[in-house]
Structures are given as structure tokens and as C-alpha cells.
PDB file of C-alpha atoms in Angstrom:
ATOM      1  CA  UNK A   1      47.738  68.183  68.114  1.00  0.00           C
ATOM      2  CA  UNK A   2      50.940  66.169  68.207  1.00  0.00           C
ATOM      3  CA  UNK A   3      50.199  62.562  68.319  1.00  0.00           C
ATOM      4  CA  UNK A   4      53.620  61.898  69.906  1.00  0.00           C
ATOM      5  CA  UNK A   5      52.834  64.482  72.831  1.00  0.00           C
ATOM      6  CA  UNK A   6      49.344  62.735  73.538  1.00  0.00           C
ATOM      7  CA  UNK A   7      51.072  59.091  73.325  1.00  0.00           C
ATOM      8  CA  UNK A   8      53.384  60.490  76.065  1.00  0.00           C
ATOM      9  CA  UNK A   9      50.820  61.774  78.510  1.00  0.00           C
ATOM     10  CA  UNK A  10      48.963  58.480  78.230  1.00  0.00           C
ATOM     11  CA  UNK A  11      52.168  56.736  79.007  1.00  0.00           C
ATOM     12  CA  UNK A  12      52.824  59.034  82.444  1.00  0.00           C
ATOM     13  CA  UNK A  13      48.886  58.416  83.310  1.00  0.00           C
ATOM     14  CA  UNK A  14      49.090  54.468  82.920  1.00  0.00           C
ATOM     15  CA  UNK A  15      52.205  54.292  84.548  1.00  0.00           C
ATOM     16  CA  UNK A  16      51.433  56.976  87.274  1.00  0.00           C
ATOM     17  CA  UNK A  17      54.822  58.090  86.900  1.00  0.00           C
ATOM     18  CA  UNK A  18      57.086  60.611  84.351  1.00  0.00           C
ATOM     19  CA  UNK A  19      60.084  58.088  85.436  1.00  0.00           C
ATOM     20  CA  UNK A  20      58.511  54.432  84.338  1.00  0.00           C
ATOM     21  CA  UNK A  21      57.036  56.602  81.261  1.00  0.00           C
ATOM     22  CA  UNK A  22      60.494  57.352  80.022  1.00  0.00           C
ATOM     23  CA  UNK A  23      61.929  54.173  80.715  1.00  0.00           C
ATOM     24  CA  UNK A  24      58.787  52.380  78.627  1.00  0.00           C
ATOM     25  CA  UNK A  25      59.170  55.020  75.690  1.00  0.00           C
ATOM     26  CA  UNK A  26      62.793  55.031  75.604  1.00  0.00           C
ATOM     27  CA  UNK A  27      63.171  58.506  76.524  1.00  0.00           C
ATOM     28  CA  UNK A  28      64.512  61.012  79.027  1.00  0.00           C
ATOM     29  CA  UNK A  29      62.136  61.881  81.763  1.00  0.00           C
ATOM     30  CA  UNK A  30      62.389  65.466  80.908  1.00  0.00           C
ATOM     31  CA  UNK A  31      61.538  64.686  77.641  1.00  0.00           C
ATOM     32  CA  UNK A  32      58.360  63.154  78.471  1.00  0.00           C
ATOM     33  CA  UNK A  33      57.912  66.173  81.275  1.00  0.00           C
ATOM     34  CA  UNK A  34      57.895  68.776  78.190  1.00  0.00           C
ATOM     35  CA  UNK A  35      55.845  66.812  75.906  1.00  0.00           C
ATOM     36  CA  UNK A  36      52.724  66.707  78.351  1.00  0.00           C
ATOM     37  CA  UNK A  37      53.064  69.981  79.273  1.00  0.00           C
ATOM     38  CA  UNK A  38      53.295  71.357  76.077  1.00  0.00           C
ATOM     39  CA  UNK A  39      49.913  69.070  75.259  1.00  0.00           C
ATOM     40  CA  UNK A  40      48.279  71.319  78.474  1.00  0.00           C
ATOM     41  CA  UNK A  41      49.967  74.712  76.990  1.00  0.00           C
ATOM     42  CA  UNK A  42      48.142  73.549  73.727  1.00  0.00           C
ATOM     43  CA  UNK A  43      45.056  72.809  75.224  1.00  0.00           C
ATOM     44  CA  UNK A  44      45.013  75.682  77.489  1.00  0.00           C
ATOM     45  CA  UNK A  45      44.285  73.307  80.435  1.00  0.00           C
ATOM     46  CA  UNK A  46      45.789  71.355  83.001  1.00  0.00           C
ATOM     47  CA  UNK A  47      45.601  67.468  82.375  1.00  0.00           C
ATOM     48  CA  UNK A  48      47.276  66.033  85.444  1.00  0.00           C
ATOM     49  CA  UNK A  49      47.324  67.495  89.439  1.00  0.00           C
ATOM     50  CA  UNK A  50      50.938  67.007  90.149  1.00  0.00           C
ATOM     51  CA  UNK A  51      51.968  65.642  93.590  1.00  0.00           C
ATOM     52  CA  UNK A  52      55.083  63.652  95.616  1.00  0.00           C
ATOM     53  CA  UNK A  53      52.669  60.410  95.636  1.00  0.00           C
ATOM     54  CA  UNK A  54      50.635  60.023  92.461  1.00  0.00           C
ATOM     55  CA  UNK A  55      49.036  61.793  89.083  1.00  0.00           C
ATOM     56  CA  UNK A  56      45.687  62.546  89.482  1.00  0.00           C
ATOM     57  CA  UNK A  57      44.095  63.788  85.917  1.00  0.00           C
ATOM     58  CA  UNK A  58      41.942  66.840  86.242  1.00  0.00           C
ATOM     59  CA  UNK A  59      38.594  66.835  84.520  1.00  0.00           C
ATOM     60  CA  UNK A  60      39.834  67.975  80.996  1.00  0.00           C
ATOM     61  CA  UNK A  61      42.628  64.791  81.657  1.00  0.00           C
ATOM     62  CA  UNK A  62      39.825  62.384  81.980  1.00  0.00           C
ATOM     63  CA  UNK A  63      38.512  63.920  78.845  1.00  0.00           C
ATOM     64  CA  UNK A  64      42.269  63.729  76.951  1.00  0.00           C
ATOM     65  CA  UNK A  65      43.153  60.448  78.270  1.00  0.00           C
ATOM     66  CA  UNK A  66      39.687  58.701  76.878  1.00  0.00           C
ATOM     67  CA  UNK A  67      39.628  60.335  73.861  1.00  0.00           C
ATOM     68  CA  UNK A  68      43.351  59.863  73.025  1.00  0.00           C
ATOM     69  CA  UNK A  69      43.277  56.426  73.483  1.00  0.00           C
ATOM     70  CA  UNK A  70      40.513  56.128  70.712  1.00  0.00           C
ATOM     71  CA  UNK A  71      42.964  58.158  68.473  1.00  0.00           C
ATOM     72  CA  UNK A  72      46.294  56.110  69.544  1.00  0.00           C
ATOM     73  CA  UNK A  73      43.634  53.136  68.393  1.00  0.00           C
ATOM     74  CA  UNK A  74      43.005  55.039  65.417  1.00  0.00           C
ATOM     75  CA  UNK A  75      46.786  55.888  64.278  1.00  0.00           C
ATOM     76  CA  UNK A  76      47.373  52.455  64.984  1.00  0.00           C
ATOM     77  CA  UNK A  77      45.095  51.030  62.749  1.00  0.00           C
ATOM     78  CA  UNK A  78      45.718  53.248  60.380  1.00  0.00           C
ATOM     79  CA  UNK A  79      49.285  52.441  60.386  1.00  0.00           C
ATOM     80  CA  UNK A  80      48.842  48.412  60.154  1.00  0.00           C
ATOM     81  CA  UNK A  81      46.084  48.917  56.945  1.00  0.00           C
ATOM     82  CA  UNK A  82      48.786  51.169  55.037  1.00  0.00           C
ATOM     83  CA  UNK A  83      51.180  48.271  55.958  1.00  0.00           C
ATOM     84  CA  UNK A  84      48.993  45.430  54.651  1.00  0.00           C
ATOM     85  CA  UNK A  85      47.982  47.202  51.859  1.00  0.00           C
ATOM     86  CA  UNK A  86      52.147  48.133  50.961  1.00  0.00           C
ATOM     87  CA  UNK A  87      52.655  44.224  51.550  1.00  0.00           C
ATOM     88  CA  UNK A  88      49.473  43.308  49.256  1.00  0.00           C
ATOM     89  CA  UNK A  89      47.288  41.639  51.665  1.00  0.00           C
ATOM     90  CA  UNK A  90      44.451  43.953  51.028  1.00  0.00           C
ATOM     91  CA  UNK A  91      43.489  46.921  48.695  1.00  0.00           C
ATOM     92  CA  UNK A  92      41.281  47.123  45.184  1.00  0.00           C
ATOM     93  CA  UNK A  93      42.046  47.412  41.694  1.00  0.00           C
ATOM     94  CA  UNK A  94      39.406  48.240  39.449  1.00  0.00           C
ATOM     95  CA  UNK A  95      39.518  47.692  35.710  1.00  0.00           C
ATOM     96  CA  UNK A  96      37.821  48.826  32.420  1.00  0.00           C
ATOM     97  CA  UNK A  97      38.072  45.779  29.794  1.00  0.00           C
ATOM     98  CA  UNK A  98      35.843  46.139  26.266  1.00  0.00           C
ATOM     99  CA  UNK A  99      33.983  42.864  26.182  1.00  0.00           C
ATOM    100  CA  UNK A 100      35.895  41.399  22.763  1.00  0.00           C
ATOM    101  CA  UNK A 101      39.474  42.019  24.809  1.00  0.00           C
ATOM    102  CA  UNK A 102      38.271  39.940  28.082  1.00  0.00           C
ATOM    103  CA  UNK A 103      38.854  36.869  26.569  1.00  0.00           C
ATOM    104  CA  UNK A 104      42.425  37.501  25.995  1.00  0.00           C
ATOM    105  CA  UNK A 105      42.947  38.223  29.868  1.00  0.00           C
ATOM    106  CA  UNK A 106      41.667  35.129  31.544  1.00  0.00           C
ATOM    107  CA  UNK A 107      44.876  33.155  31.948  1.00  0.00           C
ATOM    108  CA  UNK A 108      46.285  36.270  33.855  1.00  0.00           C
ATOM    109  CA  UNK A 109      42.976  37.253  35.827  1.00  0.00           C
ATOM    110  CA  UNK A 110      43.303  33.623  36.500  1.00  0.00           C
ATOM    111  CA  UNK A 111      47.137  34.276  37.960  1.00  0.00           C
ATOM    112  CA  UNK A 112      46.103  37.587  39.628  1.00  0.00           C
ATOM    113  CA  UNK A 113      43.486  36.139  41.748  1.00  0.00           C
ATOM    114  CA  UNK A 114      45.620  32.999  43.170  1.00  0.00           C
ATOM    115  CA  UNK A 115      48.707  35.395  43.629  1.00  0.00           C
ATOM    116  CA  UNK A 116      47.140  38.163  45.216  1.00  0.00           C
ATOM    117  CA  UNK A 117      43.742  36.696  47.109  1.00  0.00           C
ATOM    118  CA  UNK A 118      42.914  39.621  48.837  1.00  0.00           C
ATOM    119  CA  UNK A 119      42.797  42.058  46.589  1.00  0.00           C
ATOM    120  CA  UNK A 120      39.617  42.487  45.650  1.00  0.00           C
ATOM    121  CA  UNK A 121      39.398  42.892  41.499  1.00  0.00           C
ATOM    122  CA  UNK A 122      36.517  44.591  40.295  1.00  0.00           C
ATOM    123  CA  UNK A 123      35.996  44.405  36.323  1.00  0.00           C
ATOM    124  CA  UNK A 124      33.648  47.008  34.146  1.00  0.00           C
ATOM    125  CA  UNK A 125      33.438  46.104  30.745  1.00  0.00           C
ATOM    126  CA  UNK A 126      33.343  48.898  28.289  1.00  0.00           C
ATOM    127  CA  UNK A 127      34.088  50.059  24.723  1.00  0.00           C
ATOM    128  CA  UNK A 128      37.348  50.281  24.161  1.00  0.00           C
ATOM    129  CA  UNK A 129      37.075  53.893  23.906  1.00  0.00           C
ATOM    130  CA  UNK A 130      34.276  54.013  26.797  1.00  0.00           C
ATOM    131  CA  UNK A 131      37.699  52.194  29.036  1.00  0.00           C
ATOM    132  CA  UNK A 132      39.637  55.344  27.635  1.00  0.00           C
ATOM    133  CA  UNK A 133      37.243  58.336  29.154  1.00  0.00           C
ATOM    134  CA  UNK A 134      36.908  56.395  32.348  1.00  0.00           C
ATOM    135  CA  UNK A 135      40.899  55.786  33.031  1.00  0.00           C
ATOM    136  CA  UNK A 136      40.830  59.335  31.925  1.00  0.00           C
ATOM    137  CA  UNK A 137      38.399  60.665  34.519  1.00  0.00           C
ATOM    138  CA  UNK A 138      39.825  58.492  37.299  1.00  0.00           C
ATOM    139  CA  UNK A 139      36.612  55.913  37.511  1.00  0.00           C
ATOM    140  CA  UNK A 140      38.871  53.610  37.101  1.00  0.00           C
ATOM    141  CA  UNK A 141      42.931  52.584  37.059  1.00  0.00           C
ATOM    142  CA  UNK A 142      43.528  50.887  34.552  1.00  0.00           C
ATOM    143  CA  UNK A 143      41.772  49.509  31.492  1.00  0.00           C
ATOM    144  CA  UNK A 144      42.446  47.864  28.177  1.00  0.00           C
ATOM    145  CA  UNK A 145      41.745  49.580  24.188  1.00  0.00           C
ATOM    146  CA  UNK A 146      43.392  49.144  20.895  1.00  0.00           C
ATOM    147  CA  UNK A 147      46.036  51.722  19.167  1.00  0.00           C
ATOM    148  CA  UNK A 148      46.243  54.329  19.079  1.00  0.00           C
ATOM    149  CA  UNK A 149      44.536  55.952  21.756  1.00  0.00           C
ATOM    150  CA  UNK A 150      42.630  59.060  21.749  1.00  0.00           C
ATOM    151  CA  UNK A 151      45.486  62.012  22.064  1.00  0.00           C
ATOM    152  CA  UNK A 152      43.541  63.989  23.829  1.00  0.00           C
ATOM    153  CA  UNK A 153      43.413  61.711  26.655  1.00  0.00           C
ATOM    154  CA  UNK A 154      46.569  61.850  27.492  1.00  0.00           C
ATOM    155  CA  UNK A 155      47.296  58.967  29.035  1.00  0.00           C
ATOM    156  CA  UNK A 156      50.092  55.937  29.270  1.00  0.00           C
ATOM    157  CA  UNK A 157      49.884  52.798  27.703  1.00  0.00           C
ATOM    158  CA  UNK A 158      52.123  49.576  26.771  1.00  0.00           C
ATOM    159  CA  UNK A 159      51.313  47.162  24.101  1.00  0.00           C
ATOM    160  CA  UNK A 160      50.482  43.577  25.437  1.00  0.00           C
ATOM    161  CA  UNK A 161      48.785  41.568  22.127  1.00  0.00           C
ATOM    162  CA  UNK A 162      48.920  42.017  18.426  1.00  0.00           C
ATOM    163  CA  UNK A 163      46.553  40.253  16.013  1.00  0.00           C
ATOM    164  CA  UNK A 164      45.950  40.831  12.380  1.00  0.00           C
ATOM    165  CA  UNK A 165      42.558  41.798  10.618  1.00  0.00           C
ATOM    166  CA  UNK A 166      40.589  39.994   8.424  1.00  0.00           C
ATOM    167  CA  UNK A 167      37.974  40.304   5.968  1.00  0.00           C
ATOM    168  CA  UNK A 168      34.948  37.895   6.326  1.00  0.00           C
ATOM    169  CA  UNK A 169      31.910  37.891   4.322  1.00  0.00           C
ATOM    170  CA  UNK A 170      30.046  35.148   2.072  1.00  0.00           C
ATOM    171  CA  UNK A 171      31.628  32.841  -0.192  1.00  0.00           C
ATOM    172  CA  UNK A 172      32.364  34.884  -3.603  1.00  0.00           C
ATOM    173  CA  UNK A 173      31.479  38.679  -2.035  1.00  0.00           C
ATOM    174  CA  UNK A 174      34.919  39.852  -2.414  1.00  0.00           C
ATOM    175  CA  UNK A 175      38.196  38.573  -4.516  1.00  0.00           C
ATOM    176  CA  UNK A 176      41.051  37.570  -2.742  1.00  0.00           C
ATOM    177  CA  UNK A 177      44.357  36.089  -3.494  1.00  0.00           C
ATOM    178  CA  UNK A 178      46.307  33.483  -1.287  1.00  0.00           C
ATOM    179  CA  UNK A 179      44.554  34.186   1.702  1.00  0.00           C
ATOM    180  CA  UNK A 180      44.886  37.470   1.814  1.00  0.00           C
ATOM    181  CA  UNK A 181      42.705  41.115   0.207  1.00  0.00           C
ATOM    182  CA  UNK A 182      43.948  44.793  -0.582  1.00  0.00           C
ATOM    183  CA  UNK A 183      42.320  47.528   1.766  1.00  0.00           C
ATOM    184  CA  UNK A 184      41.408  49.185  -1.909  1.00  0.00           C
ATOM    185  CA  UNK A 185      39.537  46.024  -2.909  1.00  0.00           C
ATOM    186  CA  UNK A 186      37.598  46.407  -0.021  1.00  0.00           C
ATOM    187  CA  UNK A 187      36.300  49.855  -0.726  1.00  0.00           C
ATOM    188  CA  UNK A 188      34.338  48.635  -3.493  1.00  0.00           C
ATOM    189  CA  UNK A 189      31.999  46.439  -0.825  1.00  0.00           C
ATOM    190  CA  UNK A 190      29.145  47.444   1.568  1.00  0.00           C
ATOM    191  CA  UNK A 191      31.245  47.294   4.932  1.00  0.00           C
ATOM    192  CA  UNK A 192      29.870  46.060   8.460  1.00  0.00           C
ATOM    193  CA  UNK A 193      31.530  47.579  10.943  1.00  0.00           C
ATOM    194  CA  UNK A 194      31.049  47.861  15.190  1.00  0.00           C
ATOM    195  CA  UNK A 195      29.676  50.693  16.801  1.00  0.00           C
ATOM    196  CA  UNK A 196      31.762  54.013  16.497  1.00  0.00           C
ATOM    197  CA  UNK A 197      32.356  53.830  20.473  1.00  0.00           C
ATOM    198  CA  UNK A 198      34.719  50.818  19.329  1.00  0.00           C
ATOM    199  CA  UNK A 199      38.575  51.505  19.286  1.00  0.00           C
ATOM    200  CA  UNK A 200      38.731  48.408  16.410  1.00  0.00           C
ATOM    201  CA  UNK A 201      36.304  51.153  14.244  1.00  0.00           C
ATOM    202  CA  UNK A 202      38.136  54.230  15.382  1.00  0.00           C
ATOM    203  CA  UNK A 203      41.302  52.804  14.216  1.00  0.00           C
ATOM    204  CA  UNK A 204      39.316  50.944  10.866  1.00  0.00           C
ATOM    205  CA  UNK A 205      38.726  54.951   9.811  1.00  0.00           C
ATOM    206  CA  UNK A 206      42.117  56.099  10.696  1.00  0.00           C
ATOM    207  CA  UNK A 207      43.295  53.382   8.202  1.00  0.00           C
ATOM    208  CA  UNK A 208      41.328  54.127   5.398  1.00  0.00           C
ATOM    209  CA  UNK A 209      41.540  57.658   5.755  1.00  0.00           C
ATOM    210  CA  UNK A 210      45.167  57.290   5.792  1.00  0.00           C
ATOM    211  CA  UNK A 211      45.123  54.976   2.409  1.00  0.00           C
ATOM    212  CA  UNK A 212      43.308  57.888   1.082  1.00  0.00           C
ATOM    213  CA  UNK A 213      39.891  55.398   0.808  1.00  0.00           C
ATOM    214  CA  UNK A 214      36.542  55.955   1.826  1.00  0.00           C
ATOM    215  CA  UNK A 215      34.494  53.159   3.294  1.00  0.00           C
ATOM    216  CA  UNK A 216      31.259  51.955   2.255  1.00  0.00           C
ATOM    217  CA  UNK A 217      29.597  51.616   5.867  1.00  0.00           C
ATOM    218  CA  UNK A 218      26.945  49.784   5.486  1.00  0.00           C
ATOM    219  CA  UNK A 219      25.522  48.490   9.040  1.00  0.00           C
ATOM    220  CA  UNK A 220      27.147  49.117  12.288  1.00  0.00           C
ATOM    221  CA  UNK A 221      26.416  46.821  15.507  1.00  0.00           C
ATOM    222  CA  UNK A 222      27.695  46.895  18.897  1.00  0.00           C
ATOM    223  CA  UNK A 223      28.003  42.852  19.105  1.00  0.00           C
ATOM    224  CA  UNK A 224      30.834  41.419  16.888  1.00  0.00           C
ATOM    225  CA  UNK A 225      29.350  38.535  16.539  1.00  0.00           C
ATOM    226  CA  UNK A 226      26.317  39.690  15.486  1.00  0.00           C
ATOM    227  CA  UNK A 227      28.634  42.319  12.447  1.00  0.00           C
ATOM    228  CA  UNK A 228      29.824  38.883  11.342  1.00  0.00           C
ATOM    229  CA  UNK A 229      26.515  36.954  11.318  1.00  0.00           C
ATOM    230  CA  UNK A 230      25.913  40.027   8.880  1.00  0.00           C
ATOM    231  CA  UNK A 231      29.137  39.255   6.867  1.00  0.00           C
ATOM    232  CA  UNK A 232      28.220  35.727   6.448  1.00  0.00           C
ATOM    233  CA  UNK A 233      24.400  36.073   5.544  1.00  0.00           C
ATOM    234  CA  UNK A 234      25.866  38.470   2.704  1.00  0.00           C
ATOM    235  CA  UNK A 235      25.078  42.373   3.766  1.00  0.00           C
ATOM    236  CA  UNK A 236      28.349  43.242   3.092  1.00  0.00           C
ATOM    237  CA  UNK A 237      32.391  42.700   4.786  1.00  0.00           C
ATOM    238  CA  UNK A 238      32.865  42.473   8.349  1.00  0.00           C
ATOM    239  CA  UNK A 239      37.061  43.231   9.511  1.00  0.00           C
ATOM    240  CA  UNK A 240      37.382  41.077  12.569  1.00  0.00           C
ATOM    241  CA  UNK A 241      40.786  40.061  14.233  1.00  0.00           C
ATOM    242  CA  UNK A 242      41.595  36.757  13.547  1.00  0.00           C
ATOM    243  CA  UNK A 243      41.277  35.113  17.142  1.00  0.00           C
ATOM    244  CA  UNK A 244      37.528  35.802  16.780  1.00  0.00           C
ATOM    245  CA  UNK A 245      37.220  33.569  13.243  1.00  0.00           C
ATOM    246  CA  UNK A 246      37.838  30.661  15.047  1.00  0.00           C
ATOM    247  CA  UNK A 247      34.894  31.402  17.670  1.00  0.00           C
ATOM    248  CA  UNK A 248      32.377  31.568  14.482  1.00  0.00           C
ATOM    249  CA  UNK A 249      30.646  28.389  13.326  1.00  0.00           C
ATOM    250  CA  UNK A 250      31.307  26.187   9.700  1.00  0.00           C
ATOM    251  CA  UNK A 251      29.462  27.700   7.093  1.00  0.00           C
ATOM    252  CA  UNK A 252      29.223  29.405   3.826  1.00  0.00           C
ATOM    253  CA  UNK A 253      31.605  32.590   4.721  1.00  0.00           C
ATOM    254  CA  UNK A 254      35.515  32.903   4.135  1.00  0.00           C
ATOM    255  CA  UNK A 255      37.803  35.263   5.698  1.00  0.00           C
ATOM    256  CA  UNK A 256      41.252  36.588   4.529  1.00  0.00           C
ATOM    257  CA  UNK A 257      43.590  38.769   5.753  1.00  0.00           C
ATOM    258  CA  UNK A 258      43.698  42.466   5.014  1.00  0.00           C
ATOM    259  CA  UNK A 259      46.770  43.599   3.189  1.00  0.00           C
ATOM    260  CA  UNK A 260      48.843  46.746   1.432  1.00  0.00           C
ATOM    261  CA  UNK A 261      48.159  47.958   4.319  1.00  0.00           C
ATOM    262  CA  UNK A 262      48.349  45.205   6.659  1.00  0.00           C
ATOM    263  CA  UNK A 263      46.324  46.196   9.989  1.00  0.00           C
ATOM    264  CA  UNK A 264      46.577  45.082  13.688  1.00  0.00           C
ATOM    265  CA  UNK A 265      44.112  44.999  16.226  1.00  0.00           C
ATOM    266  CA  UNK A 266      47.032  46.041  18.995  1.00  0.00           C
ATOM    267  CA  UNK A 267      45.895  45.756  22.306  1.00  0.00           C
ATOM    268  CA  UNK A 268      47.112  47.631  25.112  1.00  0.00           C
ATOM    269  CA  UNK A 269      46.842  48.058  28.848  1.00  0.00           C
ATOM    270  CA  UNK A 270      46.609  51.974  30.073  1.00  0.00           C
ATOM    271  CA  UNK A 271      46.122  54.290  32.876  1.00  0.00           C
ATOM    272  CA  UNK A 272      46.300  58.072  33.607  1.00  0.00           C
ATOM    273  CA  UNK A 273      49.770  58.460  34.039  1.00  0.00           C
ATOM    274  CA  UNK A 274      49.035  60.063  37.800  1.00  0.00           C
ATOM    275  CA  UNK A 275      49.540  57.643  40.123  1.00  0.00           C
ATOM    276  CA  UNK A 276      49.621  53.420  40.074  1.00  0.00           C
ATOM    277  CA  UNK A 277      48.349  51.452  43.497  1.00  0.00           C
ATOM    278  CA  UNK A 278      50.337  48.551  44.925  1.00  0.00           C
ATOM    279  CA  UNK A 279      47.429  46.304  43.232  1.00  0.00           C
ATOM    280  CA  UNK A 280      48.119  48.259  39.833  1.00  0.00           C
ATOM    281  CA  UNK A 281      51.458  47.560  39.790  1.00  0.00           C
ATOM    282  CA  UNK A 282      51.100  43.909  40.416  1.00  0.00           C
ATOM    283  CA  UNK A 283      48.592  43.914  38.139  1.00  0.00           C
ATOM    284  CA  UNK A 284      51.191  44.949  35.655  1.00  0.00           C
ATOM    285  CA  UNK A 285      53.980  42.141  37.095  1.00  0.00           C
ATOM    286  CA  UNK A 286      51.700  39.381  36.498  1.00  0.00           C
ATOM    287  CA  UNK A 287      50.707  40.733  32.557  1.00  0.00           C
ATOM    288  CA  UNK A 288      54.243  41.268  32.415  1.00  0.00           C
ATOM    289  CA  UNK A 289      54.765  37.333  33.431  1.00  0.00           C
ATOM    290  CA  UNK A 290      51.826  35.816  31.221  1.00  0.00           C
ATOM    291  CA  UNK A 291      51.889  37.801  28.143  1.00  0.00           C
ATOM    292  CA  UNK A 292      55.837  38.733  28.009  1.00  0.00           C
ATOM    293  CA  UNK A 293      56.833  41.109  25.774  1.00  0.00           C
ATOM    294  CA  UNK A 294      58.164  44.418  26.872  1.00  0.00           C
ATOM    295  CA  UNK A 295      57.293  46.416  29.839  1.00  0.00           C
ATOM    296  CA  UNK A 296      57.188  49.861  31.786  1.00  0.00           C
ATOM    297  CA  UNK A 297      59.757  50.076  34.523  1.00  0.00           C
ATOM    298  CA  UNK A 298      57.885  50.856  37.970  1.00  0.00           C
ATOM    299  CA  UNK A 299      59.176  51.119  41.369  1.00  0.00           C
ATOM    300  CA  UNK A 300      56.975  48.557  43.072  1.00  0.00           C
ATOM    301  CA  UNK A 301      58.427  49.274  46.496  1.00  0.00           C
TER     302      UNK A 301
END
């Protein structure tokens, strides 16, 4: 049914006239003539009981004019919510975010909230590589893991923090120079890594398998603080990135940073490529603002 032909009759009944009709909707009166009579030819009824004085509406019209009211209503409604949620003043972005990441983001979930009030932000914190199968699957937008991603996946992603890894364990486990220890030296120790659902231990393998080295895993927890309470009561070498040293209390444990190669714990913000909300794409504006750096090109309009 065409909404425009049902707005039309409604007109002609509340104005008791095809004349006023026109004149309210801007339109010729034959216009508005053919558009309710192509709503009865449609129908297969007559709506209104034609005479020199008045419209009267014939039982089906009753029906019609009720019920198309609701949907006018309806069309209406649905027109103003598209145009709050185009303007941001309502909508919801949710958001996988592992639970070592989340601290990096609270300065721009911070800037997200008082910008954008209304949207309502809903976080589920996940494995990195738990954040990549739900963007994947659609339970979510957007979320946050470390490169590289899984391939499989498929999906986009930009860069938005880089930090390098270090080594921690107990004072005299491991020989270091200057601050810093070979990826080879580490080989030789009992390693404690996260759980293998953890993009920082998917991309730990990669590395090693790339240097041609073969780690010594020797516990694996799914609380990084708990891997380097490991590290520092001696069980072997946690590889942490270095914002989370200084989160771990004095003691007798030293750290240094992983060299030849030298590896990042590179953060990055993705979704499925398919599609981006109005709340996505601020989302990505006010990351863009906070945490600079360089940025997708999206047509926020």
C-alpha cells in the first residue's frame, strides 16, 4: 500500500473536502482525486460515499481511516528515530575490549560518553582473539586485539598504540645487557606465557617461530598479573608490554626489553568491514582525536 495514497485520503476525510486537501498537501485536486481512488481500486472497496455536501466514509473507510492514522503515526516515528539517530542523539555501539587493552581506552571512553550522552556504550571484555570471532560473527562492531589479526577473519583494522615487550623474571634468571635481552637468550629459560586465546601469545609464537626458536612454555595463565607474579617468584620469564611493569609492585624481579628481534604489543581497533553505525564512526572520530596517529577515511554523513 502506498503510504502517500493513504496520507491523501486522510487529508480529504479530515478536511471533508478533495479541494482544502489539495490546498493543505500542496497538490492539485485531481491529484489527490486519483490517489484515493486508486487506494479503493487497491483495496477493492469503496472508502468514501461521494456527494455535493459532504464525504461520508463507508464501513471499510472507517476501517482505513483508523488504521492509517496508526501507520501515518508509525512512519512518522519512524522517520524522526532514523533522524535522531543520523544526528547522534540516540543509537548503541557495542564493543569487544580484552581486559589488559581497557586501560589504555579510558581517556577516550571518558570523551565518548560526554560528547555523545545518548548513545548508549555497551563494553564486553574478551581475549583479544575472543574480540576477533565476535566482530567477526557480528556480536559486536567493533573491538580491540593486537597484530596481526587472524587472516581468516577477514576483517579491517587501524593501529592506535604501540608498546614494546619486555622480559621480567627474578633477579639473576636471565642475562641481559643495557637494559635490554636477545629473543635467542630467552629460549634457553622456562617461559610464562598467557592463555593461548591471547593475541599477545598468538603473536609471542609467530615471533619465535619466525626467529626459527622454540619456546620453553612453561606455565600459561589467563591473568597477566598473575604470569608475572610467576616471573618474579622465579618459575621462569614472563614477556609483558612495558605499560604493565609499572602496575607491578618493588621487589626482587627486573625486566628488560626484548631485542634482535625487537617486538610490539600493537594495538588496534577493528570491525567486519560490512557496515559502520553513526555511533561507530564517532567512535572512531573521538580515538582519532585522543590517540592521533593515522586514520581510516569514513564518510560520517
Amino acid at each position: 500500500m502506498d503510504v502517500r495514497s493513504l496520507r491523501y485520503f486522510i487529508e480529504t476525510v479530515r478536511h471533508q473536502s478533495f479541494t482544502q486537501a489539495a490546498q493543505s498537501l500542496n497538490v492539485t485536486q485531481s491529484t489527490v482525486s486519483k490517489m484515493v481512488r486508486q487506494l479503493e481500486d487497491e483495496l477493492g472497496e469503496a472508502l468514501l460515499i461521494r456527494d455535493h455536501r459532504h464525504l461520508q466514509l463507508t464501513d471499510c473507510g472507517k476501517v482505513v481511516m483508523e488504521r492509517g492514522q496508526e501507520v501515518l503515526h508509525s512512519v512518522q516515528r519512524l522517520l524522526r528515530e532514523v533522524h535522531e539517530v543520523q544526528a547522534l542523539q540516540r543509537g548503541k555501539l557495542e564493543l569487544g575490549m580484552p581486559p589488559m587493552i581497557n586501560v589504555l581506552f579510558t581517556e577516550v571512553l571518558k570523551t565518548f560518553k560526554a560528547r555523545h550522552p545518548q548513545i548508549e556504550l555497551i563494553l564486553h571484555e574478551e581475549t583479544g582473539m575472543g574480540v576477533e570471532r565476535m566482530v567477526a560473527a557480528g556480536t559486536v562492531e567493533m573491538g580491540l586485539s593486537i597484530l596481526p589479526l587472524g587472516p581468516e577473519l577477514n576483517l579491517s583494522a587501524t593501529p592506535v598504540a604501540r608498546h614494546e615487550v619486555w622480559a621480567i623474571g627474578r633477579k639473576n634468571s636471565f642475562r641481559y645487557a643495557q637494559g635490554k635481552v636477545k629473543l635467542e637468550e630467552l629460549e634457553r629459560h622456562p617461559l610464562i606465557f598467557l592463555s593461548d586465546d591471547f593475541a599477545l601469545t598468538r603473536m609471542l609464537r609467530r615471533a619465535f617461530a619466525h626467529a626459527g626458536l622454540q619456546p620453553n612454555i612453561a606455565a600459561q595463565s589467563g591473568q597477566w598479573d598473575w604470569v608475572a607474579s610467576m616471573a618474579q617468584a622465579g618459575m621462569g620469564i614472563a614477556l609483558l608490554p612495558q605499560p604493565f611493569l609499572s602496575r607491578l609492585e618493588p621487589g626482587d624481579w627486573v625486566a628488560a626489553q626484548v631485542v634482535e628481534p625487537a617486538l610490539n604489543w600493537e594495538v588496534a581497533l577493528l570491525w567486519n568491514g560490512r557496515y559502520l553505525s553513526q555511533a561507530a564512526k564517532a567512535w572512531l572520530q573521538v580515538c582519532a582525536q585522543v590517540l592521533g596517529g593515522r586514520w581510516p577515511e569514513l564518510d560520517t554523513e
